[in-house]
Amino acid sequence: MTAAGPADTAARLTGLVRALRGHGLRIGPAETVDAAAVLDVLGFADREQMRAGLAAALLRSDGQRTVFDATFDLFFPLGVGTPEALRGEPPPVPDDPEPPRFGRPDPLRDRLRERLAAALAADDRAAQARLAGEVVEAFGRYGAGSTPGSDGWSAHQALNRLSPETLLARILAALRENPGREGPSREDLSDRVLADEIRRRIRDFRALVTGEARRRVAELRGPERIAERAVAPTADRIDFLYAGREQLAELRRTVHPLARKLATRLAARRRRAASGQIDLRRTLRRSLTTGGVPLRPAYRLRRPARPELVLLCDVSGSVSGFADFTMLLVQAMGEQFSKVRVFAFVNRTAEVTDLLRRGQDDPARLAARILTEAKVTGHHGNSDYGSALGGFVDRHLDAVGPRTCVLVLGDARNNHRDPNLDALRRIVARARRVFWLNPEQPALWSTGDSAAPAYADVVEMHSCRNARRLGELIARLLPV
């Protein structure tokens, strides 16, 4: 990376900070000034050292590093235009830019795959970085020569054409035949561990291709726009409804840190609530010793009992990820409540408190265990909130009392069935507080088969689309 002028450096740094703030990272003026000092001391000679220095100045937790690295690569790229390693050489563009039909040879693809297999087997990072640029150059361009503004670079298109995952067997065979070459040998690792290592290298190469395509698109569209749209959010801002398997696994790893943070906030609220209101009579009596000046107010001391908590969780379809995470979070915060009971439903309600307690050892399978071991479905597998609420009232209403806070988790999509508002009103009448957390955005609550507006007339409904919002609602709404 070449050195930049002072104005360009300031623009890149402030652009980086703005983009990180857009992803929810809390970066203030003090951190920005520290980052500028880091750039002044480290300079641009060592890009990775500069990356580490800026991360130390701007970030507050390890979970923010993935977002930072992707954004840093946009505002402080390794190069511009065609990679330096490809300059002066004819571009590796095939004679036929369209993907070959099934059965037709693809010489350029075959050559790149052979070189990639060798680079992955040797774990040659420099060769992999060069190949990433060649692959994007050869297969990643789309829309060239068409309508202005419609062209760009696609990592998905390039990787689909190359199919690096299908090289696993070839690389594994090469390592078996040449155990002395760089990288783990057959004697050092079992075949299974060796295959996992090769998959990791392929994932790293895919990340290189993605980063190269993102860098080129940022040159066309601007880094601010690409940072907003193409950089994956931090774990606490991942939308529950659209999270994939890997993102849900990352979310589960944030359960215990988030639970500790929320427990600290609830404990602080409980301490403040224990002070109570000023006792005017005792305060005036104390003021007699100070000439009538109330220097030492007296309070009506309270001893607030820890509340009970009941969760009613829809575990059907895409909503299951939201319910899964919330159940694990509440279980981790169990010490903040005198009693926690969890009920799951699709169209029938069943208590899953014990299943949740046993599921802490394998949280990834919690939703599957609930669906298979608990009776949460009846004659069909579609959501029916009215039937589920009615079943809870008929069989489990004794779980709700004057100290109970009830959280209903679900998108309220009732498949056009009876919402059974009377059952929800009976729960509200017995509970201390009832809140409904809906993972959909409010603009969708009145669309399709959603009964959210009807339920929102009975209970307080809040949009809760990610872990950050869930933490804010739990810290603010739950009684102490």
Short mmCIF file of C-alpha atoms in Angstrom, two decimals:
data_model
loop_
_atom_site.label_atom_id
_atom_site.label_comp_id
_atom_site.label_asym_id
_atom_site.label_seq_id
_atom_site.Cartn_x
_atom_site.Cartn_y
_atom_site.Cartn_z
CA MET A 1 0.00 0.00 0.00
CA THR A 2 1.39 3.38 -0.99
CA ALA A 3 1.45 6.36 1.32
CA ALA A 4 -1.39 8.85 1.01
CA GLY A 5 -1.51 12.58 1.49
CA PRO A 6 -2.75 14.12 4.77
CA ALA A 7 -6.13 15.12 3.32
CA ASP A 8 -6.67 11.71 1.73
CA THR A 9 -5.64 9.96 4.96
CA ALA A 10 -8.04 12.05 7.02
CA ALA A 11 -10.87 11.35 4.56
CA ARG A 12 -10.19 7.61 4.63
CA LEU A 13 -10.02 7.51 8.43
CA THR A 14 -13.21 9.50 8.96
CA GLY A 15 -14.94 7.40 6.29
CA LEU A 16 -13.84 4.24 8.11
CA VAL A 17 -15.17 5.59 11.42
CA ARG A 18 -18.51 6.59 9.88
CA ALA A 19 -18.91 3.15 8.29
CA LEU A 20 -18.13 1.39 11.57
CA ARG A 21 -20.62 3.59 13.39
CA GLY A 22 -23.20 2.63 10.78
CA HIS A 23 -22.68 -0.98 11.85
CA GLY A 24 -23.40 -0.12 15.47
CA LEU A 25 -19.84 0.23 16.79
CA ARG A 26 -19.56 2.94 19.41
CA ILE A 27 -16.64 5.11 18.34
CA GLY A 28 -16.34 8.61 19.73
CA PRO A 29 -14.09 11.59 18.98
CA ALA A 30 -11.48 10.38 21.49
CA GLU A 31 -11.09 7.02 19.73
CA THR A 32 -10.92 8.77 16.35
CA VAL A 33 -8.13 11.06 17.59
CA ASP A 34 -6.27 8.02 18.95
CA ALA A 35 -6.61 6.32 15.56
CA ALA A 36 -5.16 9.38 13.83
CA ALA A 37 -2.22 9.28 16.24
CA VAL A 38 -1.73 5.59 15.43
CA LEU A 39 -1.53 6.38 11.71
CA ASP A 40 0.93 9.19 12.40
CA VAL A 41 3.22 6.85 14.37
CA LEU A 42 2.94 3.66 12.29
CA GLY A 43 2.68 5.14 8.82
CA PHE A 44 1.74 3.07 5.77
CA ALA A 45 4.82 0.88 5.35
CA ASP A 46 3.34 -2.18 7.07
CA ARG A 47 -0.36 -2.54 6.26
CA GLU A 48 -1.06 -5.34 8.74
CA GLN A 49 0.64 -3.41 11.53
CA MET A 50 -1.49 -0.40 10.65
CA ARG A 51 -4.62 -2.61 10.70
CA ALA A 52 -3.75 -3.92 14.17
CA GLY A 53 -3.02 -0.42 15.47
CA LEU A 54 -6.31 1.03 14.23
CA ALA A 55 -8.23 -1.96 15.62
CA ALA A 56 -6.63 -1.41 19.04
CA ALA A 57 -7.61 2.27 18.97
CA LEU A 58 -11.18 1.90 17.67
CA LEU A 59 -12.59 -1.43 18.89
CA ARG A 60 -13.92 -2.42 22.29
CA SER A 61 -14.46 -6.17 21.89
CA ASP A 62 -13.17 -9.09 19.82
CA GLY A 63 -16.62 -9.62 18.32
CA GLN A 64 -16.24 -6.39 16.33
CA ARG A 65 -13.07 -7.47 14.57
CA THR A 66 -14.73 -9.21 11.61
CA VAL A 67 -16.71 -6.08 10.71
CA PHE A 68 -13.62 -3.92 11.21
CA ASP A 69 -11.41 -6.05 8.95
CA ALA A 70 -13.90 -6.05 6.06
CA THR A 71 -14.45 -2.29 6.37
CA PHE A 72 -10.73 -1.56 6.74
CA ASP A 73 -10.05 -3.37 3.45
CA LEU A 74 -12.48 -1.00 1.70
CA PHE A 75 -11.00 2.26 2.98
CA PHE A 76 -7.34 1.15 3.11
CA PRO A 77 -7.11 -1.36 0.22
CA LEU A 78 -3.93 -3.22 -0.63
CA GLY A 79 -4.05 -1.71 -4.11
CA VAL A 80 -6.32 -0.17 -6.69
CA GLY A 81 -7.48 -1.43 -10.05
CA THR A 82 -5.96 -4.66 -11.34
CA PRO A 83 -3.76 -6.34 -8.72
CA GLU A 84 -0.09 -5.46 -9.10
CA ALA A 85 0.80 -9.11 -9.65
CA LEU A 86 -1.38 -9.16 -12.79
CA ARG A 87 -0.13 -5.92 -14.31
CA GLY A 88 1.91 -6.25 -17.44
CA GLU A 89 0.36 -9.64 -18.23
CA PRO A 90 -2.53 -10.37 -20.56
CA PRO A 91 -5.72 -10.60 -18.54
CA PRO A 92 -6.84 -14.20 -17.92
CA VAL A 93 -10.12 -13.68 -19.75
CA PRO A 94 -11.55 -16.72 -21.56
CA ASP A 95 -12.34 -16.62 -25.26
CA ASP A 96 -15.95 -17.37 -24.39
CA PRO A 97 -16.91 -15.21 -21.37
CA GLU A 98 -20.13 -17.16 -20.87
CA PRO A 99 -20.01 -20.24 -18.64
CA PRO A 100 -19.51 -23.32 -20.87
CA ARG A 101 -22.41 -25.64 -21.24
CA PHE A 102 -22.35 -29.03 -19.61
CA GLY A 103 -19.81 -31.31 -21.28
CA ARG A 104 -17.87 -28.52 -23.04
CA PRO A 105 -14.19 -28.07 -22.05
CA ASP A 106 -13.12 -24.99 -20.10
CA PRO A 107 -9.31 -24.73 -20.40
CA LEU A 108 -8.91 -21.53 -18.36
CA ARG A 109 -11.01 -22.90 -15.50
CA ASP A 110 -9.04 -26.16 -15.52
CA ARG A 111 -5.69 -24.34 -15.39
CA LEU A 112 -6.80 -22.13 -12.51
CA ARG A 113 -8.14 -25.14 -10.61
CA GLU A 114 -4.85 -27.00 -11.03
CA ARG A 115 -2.85 -24.04 -9.74
CA LEU A 116 -5.29 -23.52 -6.88
CA ALA A 117 -5.06 -27.17 -5.84
CA ALA A 118 -1.26 -26.89 -5.74
CA ALA A 119 -1.38 -23.63 -3.77
CA LEU A 120 -3.86 -25.02 -1.25
CA ALA A 121 -1.89 -28.25 -0.82
CA ALA A 122 1.28 -26.25 -0.13
CA ASP A 123 -0.62 -23.67 1.96
CA ASP A 124 1.02 -20.95 -0.15
CA ARG A 125 -0.83 -17.80 0.93
CA ALA A 126 0.91 -15.53 -1.59
CA ALA A 127 -0.06 -17.79 -4.48
CA GLN A 128 -3.64 -17.98 -3.19
CA ALA A 129 -3.89 -14.19 -3.02
CA ARG A 130 -2.62 -13.92 -6.62
CA LEU A 131 -5.08 -16.58 -7.76
CA ALA A 132 -7.95 -14.76 -6.06
CA GLY A 133 -7.22 -11.72 -8.21
CA GLU A 134 -6.99 -13.85 -11.36
CA VAL A 135 -10.24 -15.66 -10.63
CA VAL A 136 -12.16 -12.41 -10.09
CA GLU A 137 -10.54 -10.95 -13.22
CA ALA A 138 -11.50 -13.98 -15.29
CA PHE A 139 -14.93 -14.95 -13.98
CA GLY A 140 -16.20 -12.21 -11.69
CA ARG A 141 -17.02 -9.38 -14.11
CA TYR A 142 -20.66 -8.84 -15.02
CA GLY A 143 -22.56 -6.26 -17.05
CA ALA A 144 -19.48 -4.97 -18.92
CA GLY A 145 -20.48 -2.75 -21.81
CA SER A 146 -24.16 -2.64 -20.85
CA THR A 147 -26.09 0.14 -19.15
CA PRO A 148 -23.80 2.51 -17.18
CA GLY A 149 -23.85 1.71 -13.49
CA SER A 150 -25.00 -1.89 -13.97
CA ASP A 151 -21.52 -3.42 -14.22
CA GLY A 152 -19.50 -4.76 -11.31
CA TRP A 153 -17.70 -7.74 -9.83
CA SER A 154 -19.31 -10.78 -8.24
CA ALA A 155 -17.48 -13.19 -5.93
CA HIS A 156 -20.48 -15.52 -6.06
CA GLN A 157 -20.30 -15.73 -9.85
CA ALA A 158 -16.54 -16.31 -9.82
CA LEU A 159 -16.62 -18.98 -7.12
CA ASN A 160 -19.52 -20.80 -8.78
CA ARG A 161 -17.47 -21.01 -11.97
CA LEU A 162 -14.33 -22.20 -10.16
CA SER A 163 -16.03 -24.56 -7.62
CA PRO A 164 -13.05 -24.78 -5.20
CA GLU A 165 -14.96 -27.12 -2.84
CA THR A 166 -14.73 -29.91 -5.40
CA LEU A 167 -10.92 -29.86 -5.10
CA LEU A 168 -10.97 -31.52 -1.67
CA ALA A 169 -10.31 -35.06 -2.92
CA ARG A 170 -7.55 -33.90 -5.31
CA ILE A 171 -5.72 -31.95 -2.58
CA LEU A 172 -6.12 -34.80 -0.09
CA ALA A 173 -4.61 -37.24 -2.61
CA ALA A 174 -1.73 -34.86 -3.32
CA LEU A 175 -0.89 -34.58 0.37
CA ARG A 176 -0.99 -38.35 0.76
CA GLU A 177 1.37 -38.85 -2.19
CA ASN A 178 3.80 -36.14 -1.03
CA PRO A 179 3.89 -36.24 2.78
CA GLY A 180 7.17 -34.34 2.85
CA ARG A 181 5.83 -31.15 1.24
CA GLU A 182 4.78 -28.17 3.29
CA GLY A 183 1.66 -28.68 5.33
CA PRO A 184 0.41 -31.48 7.59
CA SER A 185 1.28 -35.01 6.50
CA ARG A 186 -0.72 -38.20 6.74
CA GLU A 187 1.44 -39.38 9.63
CA ASP A 188 0.84 -36.15 11.56
CA LEU A 189 -2.93 -35.99 11.19
CA SER A 190 -5.75 -38.41 10.62
CA ASP A 191 -7.62 -38.25 7.32
CA ARG A 192 -10.57 -36.55 8.99
CA VAL A 193 -8.46 -33.83 10.58
CA LEU A 194 -6.56 -33.39 7.33
CA ALA A 195 -9.81 -32.98 5.40
CA ASP A 196 -10.97 -30.37 7.93
CA GLU A 197 -7.71 -28.49 7.43
CA ILE A 198 -8.20 -28.49 3.65
CA ARG A 199 -11.77 -27.21 4.07
CA ARG A 200 -10.44 -24.39 6.23
CA ARG A 201 -7.95 -23.43 3.51
CA ILE A 202 -10.72 -23.46 0.91
CA ARG A 203 -12.86 -21.21 3.14
CA ASP A 204 -9.92 -18.82 3.50
CA PHE A 205 -9.49 -18.74 -0.28
CA ARG A 206 -13.20 -18.01 -0.73
CA ALA A 207 -12.76 -15.10 1.70
CA LEU A 208 -9.86 -13.81 -0.43
CA VAL A 209 -12.03 -13.90 -3.56
CA THR A 210 -14.89 -12.17 -1.73
CA GLY A 211 -12.56 -9.45 -0.45
CA GLU A 212 -11.04 -8.90 -3.91
CA ALA A 213 -14.48 -8.58 -5.55
CA ARG A 214 -15.69 -6.26 -2.78
CA ARG A 215 -12.60 -4.06 -3.21
CA ARG A 216 -13.19 -3.69 -6.94
CA VAL A 217 -16.88 -2.90 -6.48
CA ALA A 218 -15.93 -0.27 -3.88
CA GLU A 219 -13.80 1.46 -6.52
CA LEU A 220 -16.85 1.63 -8.80
CA ARG A 221 -19.54 2.52 -6.28
CA GLY A 222 -17.60 4.11 -3.41
CA PRO A 223 -16.44 2.45 -0.16
CA GLU A 224 -19.16 4.05 1.98
CA ARG A 225 -21.97 2.46 -0.05
CA ILE A 226 -20.31 -0.97 -0.14
CA ALA A 227 -19.49 -0.84 3.57
CA GLU A 228 -23.16 -0.24 4.29
CA ARG A 229 -24.51 -3.00 2.03
CA ALA A 230 -21.85 -5.67 1.65
CA VAL A 231 -20.18 -5.94 5.07
CA ALA A 232 -21.79 -8.51 7.36
CA PRO A 233 -23.04 -6.99 10.65
CA THR A 234 -21.74 -7.89 14.08
CA ALA A 235 -23.36 -10.86 15.80
CA ASP A 236 -25.61 -8.70 17.97
CA ARG A 237 -27.09 -6.98 14.89
CA ILE A 238 -27.85 -10.12 12.86
CA ASP A 239 -31.55 -10.28 12.00
CA PHE A 240 -33.07 -13.33 13.71
CA LEU A 241 -35.37 -14.11 10.78
CA TYR A 242 -32.60 -14.15 8.18
CA ALA A 243 -29.71 -15.64 10.14
CA GLY A 244 -28.10 -18.73 8.62
CA ARG A 245 -26.75 -21.73 10.49
CA GLU A 246 -23.27 -20.24 10.98
CA GLN A 247 -24.70 -16.90 12.10
CA LEU A 248 -26.99 -18.62 14.62
CA ALA A 249 -23.98 -20.53 15.96
CA GLU A 250 -22.15 -17.22 16.35
CA LEU A 251 -25.19 -15.76 18.11
CA ARG A 252 -25.25 -18.63 20.59
CA ARG A 253 -21.65 -17.88 21.51
CA THR A 254 -22.74 -14.39 22.60
CA VAL A 255 -25.40 -15.68 25.00
CA HIS A 256 -23.31 -15.82 28.16
CA PRO A 257 -21.48 -12.46 27.70
CA LEU A 258 -24.83 -10.79 27.00
CA ALA A 259 -26.41 -12.55 29.98
CA ARG A 260 -23.68 -11.26 32.31
CA LYS A 261 -24.15 -7.72 31.02
CA LEU A 262 -27.94 -7.85 31.43
CA ALA A 263 -27.64 -9.41 34.88
CA THR A 264 -25.45 -6.50 35.97
CA ARG A 265 -28.00 -3.99 34.67
CA LEU A 266 -30.93 -5.74 36.36
CA ALA A 267 -29.00 -5.95 39.64
CA ALA A 268 -28.27 -2.21 39.46
CA ARG A 269 -31.97 -1.48 38.83
CA ARG A 270 -32.86 -3.69 41.77
CA ARG A 271 -30.47 -1.81 44.07
CA ARG A 272 -31.95 1.53 43.01
CA ALA A 273 -35.48 0.23 43.49
CA ALA A 274 -34.64 -1.01 47.00
CA SER A 275 -34.00 2.56 48.19
CA GLY A 276 -37.71 3.32 47.86
CA GLN A 277 -39.39 6.73 48.19
CA ILE A 278 -38.66 9.46 50.70
CA ASP A 279 -40.40 8.99 54.06
CA LEU A 280 -41.50 12.58 54.76
CA ARG A 281 -42.37 12.01 58.44
CA ARG A 282 -39.00 10.43 59.33
CA THR A 283 -37.14 13.03 57.26
CA LEU A 284 -38.77 15.90 59.19
CA ARG A 285 -38.01 14.21 62.50
CA ARG A 286 -34.35 13.90 61.53
CA SER A 287 -34.24 17.55 60.50
CA LEU A 288 -34.92 18.66 64.10
CA THR A 289 -31.29 17.90 64.95
CA THR A 290 -30.07 20.16 62.14
CA GLY A 291 -32.26 23.22 62.75
CA GLY A 292 -35.06 22.09 60.48
CA VAL A 293 -32.83 21.55 57.44
CA PRO A 294 -33.40 18.06 55.96
CA LEU A 295 -29.75 17.16 55.40
CA ARG A 296 -30.31 13.39 55.74
CA PRO A 297 -33.45 12.21 53.93
CA ALA A 298 -35.08 9.04 55.21
CA TYR A 299 -36.51 6.48 52.78
CA ARG A 300 -39.21 3.89 52.94
CA LEU A 301 -37.00 0.88 52.45
CA ARG A 302 -38.28 -1.81 50.10
CA ARG A 303 -37.27 -5.40 49.84
CA PRO A 304 -38.29 -6.18 46.27
CA ALA A 305 -38.63 -9.90 45.64
CA ARG A 306 -37.12 -11.22 42.47
CA PRO A 307 -39.84 -11.63 39.86
CA GLU A 308 -40.98 -14.84 38.26
CA LEU A 309 -40.61 -15.20 34.52
CA VAL A 310 -42.69 -17.22 32.04
CA LEU A 311 -41.74 -17.54 28.38
CA LEU A 312 -44.24 -18.54 25.68
CA CYS A 313 -42.16 -19.30 22.58
CA ASP A 314 -43.22 -20.02 19.02
CA VAL A 315 -40.67 -22.61 17.78
CA SER A 316 -41.96 -22.99 14.23
CA GLY A 317 -40.11 -22.15 11.03
CA SER A 318 -37.74 -19.21 10.87
CA VAL A 319 -39.00 -17.86 14.22
CA SER A 320 -37.32 -20.81 15.97
CA GLY A 321 -33.91 -19.11 15.80
CA PHE A 322 -35.28 -16.10 17.71
CA ALA A 323 -36.99 -18.29 20.31
CA ASP A 324 -33.92 -20.52 20.62
CA PHE A 325 -31.59 -17.61 21.37
CA THR A 326 -34.01 -15.96 23.80
CA MET A 327 -34.58 -19.19 25.74
CA LEU A 328 -30.84 -19.73 26.12
CA LEU A 329 -30.37 -16.12 27.20
CA VAL A 330 -33.08 -16.30 29.85
CA GLN A 331 -31.74 -19.62 31.09
CA ALA A 332 -28.29 -18.05 31.49
CA MET A 333 -29.89 -15.21 33.49
CA GLY A 334 -31.82 -17.59 35.74
CA GLU A 335 -30.30 -16.20 38.96
CA GLN A 336 -32.01 -12.87 38.35
CA PHE A 337 -35.47 -14.45 38.77
CA SER A 338 -37.01 -16.44 41.58
CA LYS A 339 -38.51 -18.88 39.07
CA VAL A 340 -38.26 -19.37 35.30
CA ARG A 341 -40.67 -21.56 33.34
CA VAL A 342 -40.50 -21.94 29.57
CA PHE A 343 -43.31 -23.12 27.30
CA ALA A 344 -42.97 -23.84 23.59
CA PHE A 345 -45.66 -24.16 20.96
CA VAL A 346 -46.44 -24.52 17.29
CA ASN A 347 -50.14 -25.17 17.67
CA ARG A 348 -50.01 -26.98 21.03
CA THR A 349 -48.28 -25.75 24.17
CA ALA A 350 -45.84 -27.86 26.19
CA GLU A 351 -43.48 -27.00 29.03
CA VAL A 352 -39.83 -27.35 28.00
CA THR A 353 -38.07 -25.99 31.09
CA ASP A 354 -36.26 -29.27 31.74
CA LEU A 355 -35.37 -29.70 28.07
CA LEU A 356 -33.86 -26.22 28.07
CA ARG A 357 -31.83 -26.96 31.19
CA ARG A 358 -30.45 -30.16 29.67
CA GLY A 359 -29.92 -28.49 26.30
CA GLN A 360 -27.18 -26.15 27.55
CA ASP A 361 -24.56 -28.77 26.65
CA ASP A 362 -25.69 -28.78 23.00
CA PRO A 363 -27.49 -25.49 22.26
CA ALA A 364 -27.34 -26.03 18.49
CA ARG A 365 -29.77 -28.96 18.79
CA LEU A 366 -32.13 -27.31 21.27
CA ALA A 367 -34.83 -26.39 18.73
CA ALA A 368 -34.71 -29.85 17.13
CA ARG A 369 -35.03 -31.54 20.52
CA ILE A 370 -38.02 -29.42 21.44
CA LEU A 371 -39.78 -30.29 18.18
CA THR A 372 -39.12 -34.02 18.57
CA GLU A 373 -39.45 -34.54 22.34
CA ALA A 374 -42.15 -32.03 23.31
CA LYS A 375 -45.76 -32.18 22.15
CA VAL A 376 -45.87 -28.81 20.41
CA THR A 377 -47.87 -29.88 17.32
CA GLY A 378 -51.30 -31.45 16.93
CA HIS A 379 -52.94 -32.77 13.79
CA HIS A 380 -51.00 -30.34 11.56
CA GLY A 381 -47.66 -28.59 11.67
CA ASN A 382 -48.73 -25.00 11.04
CA SER A 383 -48.65 -22.19 13.59
CA ASP A 384 -51.88 -21.59 15.49
CA TYR A 385 -51.45 -18.97 18.19
CA GLY A 386 -55.09 -19.08 19.23
CA SER A 387 -55.01 -22.83 19.88
CA ALA A 388 -51.64 -22.58 21.66
CA LEU A 389 -52.78 -19.73 23.93
CA GLY A 390 -55.99 -21.60 24.69
CA GLY A 391 -54.04 -24.73 25.60
CA PHE A 392 -51.76 -22.74 27.89
CA VAL A 393 -54.74 -21.20 29.69
CA ASP A 394 -56.45 -24.59 30.08
CA ARG A 395 -53.43 -26.54 31.38
CA HIS A 396 -50.74 -24.15 32.61
CA LEU A 397 -52.41 -20.95 33.82
CA ASP A 398 -51.28 -21.74 37.37
CA ALA A 399 -47.73 -20.83 36.21
CA VAL A 400 -48.83 -17.17 36.08
CA GLY A 401 -49.31 -15.16 39.26
CA PRO A 402 -49.14 -11.60 40.59
CA ARG A 403 -45.32 -11.65 40.59
CA THR A 404 -45.00 -13.13 37.10
CA CYS A 405 -43.75 -11.35 34.00
CA VAL A 406 -44.81 -13.12 30.80
CA LEU A 407 -42.87 -12.79 27.55
CA VAL A 408 -44.57 -14.02 24.37
CA LEU A 409 -42.10 -14.65 21.55
CA GLY A 410 -43.35 -14.96 17.99
CA ASP A 411 -44.29 -13.25 14.74
CA ALA A 412 -48.06 -13.62 15.41
CA ARG A 413 -48.65 -15.18 11.97
CA ASN A 414 -51.70 -17.26 12.72
CA ASN A 415 -52.51 -18.73 9.28
CA HIS A 416 -55.85 -16.86 9.28
CA ARG A 417 -57.14 -18.82 12.29
CA ASP A 418 -58.98 -17.52 15.37
CA PRO A 419 -56.43 -15.49 17.42
CA ASN A 420 -58.28 -16.37 20.69
CA LEU A 421 -57.85 -12.93 22.27
CA ASP A 422 -59.85 -14.00 25.32
CA ALA A 423 -57.13 -16.47 26.27
CA LEU A 424 -54.51 -13.74 26.07
CA ARG A 425 -56.70 -11.43 28.17
CA ARG A 426 -56.92 -14.10 30.89
CA ILE A 427 -53.12 -14.29 30.99
CA VAL A 428 -52.89 -10.50 31.21
CA ALA A 429 -55.41 -10.44 34.05
CA ARG A 430 -53.32 -12.82 36.19
CA ALA A 431 -49.80 -11.61 35.39
CA ARG A 432 -47.85 -8.68 36.76
CA ARG A 433 -46.72 -7.65 33.26
CA VAL A 434 -47.08 -9.18 29.78
CA PHE A 435 -44.95 -8.22 26.79
CA TRP A 436 -44.94 -9.56 23.25
CA LEU A 437 -41.59 -9.58 21.38
CA ASN A 438 -42.07 -9.79 17.63
CA PRO A 439 -39.02 -10.51 15.39
CA GLU A 440 -40.68 -8.85 12.38
CA GLN A 441 -40.46 -5.16 11.62
CA PRO A 442 -43.65 -3.21 12.45
CA ALA A 443 -44.33 -2.46 8.78
CA LEU A 444 -45.10 -6.17 8.28
CA TRP A 445 -47.41 -6.61 11.27
CA SER A 446 -50.55 -5.84 9.28
CA THR A 447 -49.68 -7.91 6.21
CA GLY A 448 -50.72 -11.39 5.14
CA ASP A 449 -51.84 -13.75 7.90
CA SER A 450 -50.39 -11.68 10.74
CA ALA A 451 -52.62 -11.19 13.79
CA ALA A 452 -50.13 -8.78 15.38
CA PRO A 453 -52.45 -5.72 15.36
CA ALA A 454 -55.15 -7.68 17.23
CA TYR A 455 -52.69 -8.97 19.83
CA ALA A 456 -51.07 -5.52 20.15
CA ASP A 457 -54.45 -4.16 21.29
CA VAL A 458 -54.30 -6.54 24.27
CA VAL A 459 -50.61 -6.55 25.22
CA GLU A 460 -47.63 -4.27 24.71
CA MET A 461 -45.86 -5.48 21.53
CA HIS A 462 -42.27 -4.60 20.65
CA SER A 463 -40.25 -5.26 17.51
CA CYS A 464 -37.20 -7.33 18.40
CA ARG A 465 -35.12 -8.18 15.33
CA ASN A 466 -31.64 -8.80 16.74
CA ALA A 467 -29.72 -9.60 19.91
CA ARG A 468 -28.87 -5.97 20.64
CA ARG A 469 -32.53 -4.98 20.59
CA LEU A 470 -33.44 -8.02 22.70
CA GLY A 471 -30.91 -7.03 25.34
CA GLU A 472 -32.24 -3.47 25.44
CA LEU A 473 -35.83 -4.67 25.86
CA ILE A 474 -35.00 -7.17 28.60
CA ALA A 475 -32.98 -4.61 30.55
CA ARG A 476 -35.74 -2.00 30.23
CA LEU A 477 -39.00 -3.95 30.43
CA LEU A 478 -38.51 -6.74 32.93
CA PRO A 479 -39.56 -5.85 36.49
CA VAL A 480 -37.01 -5.96 39.30
#
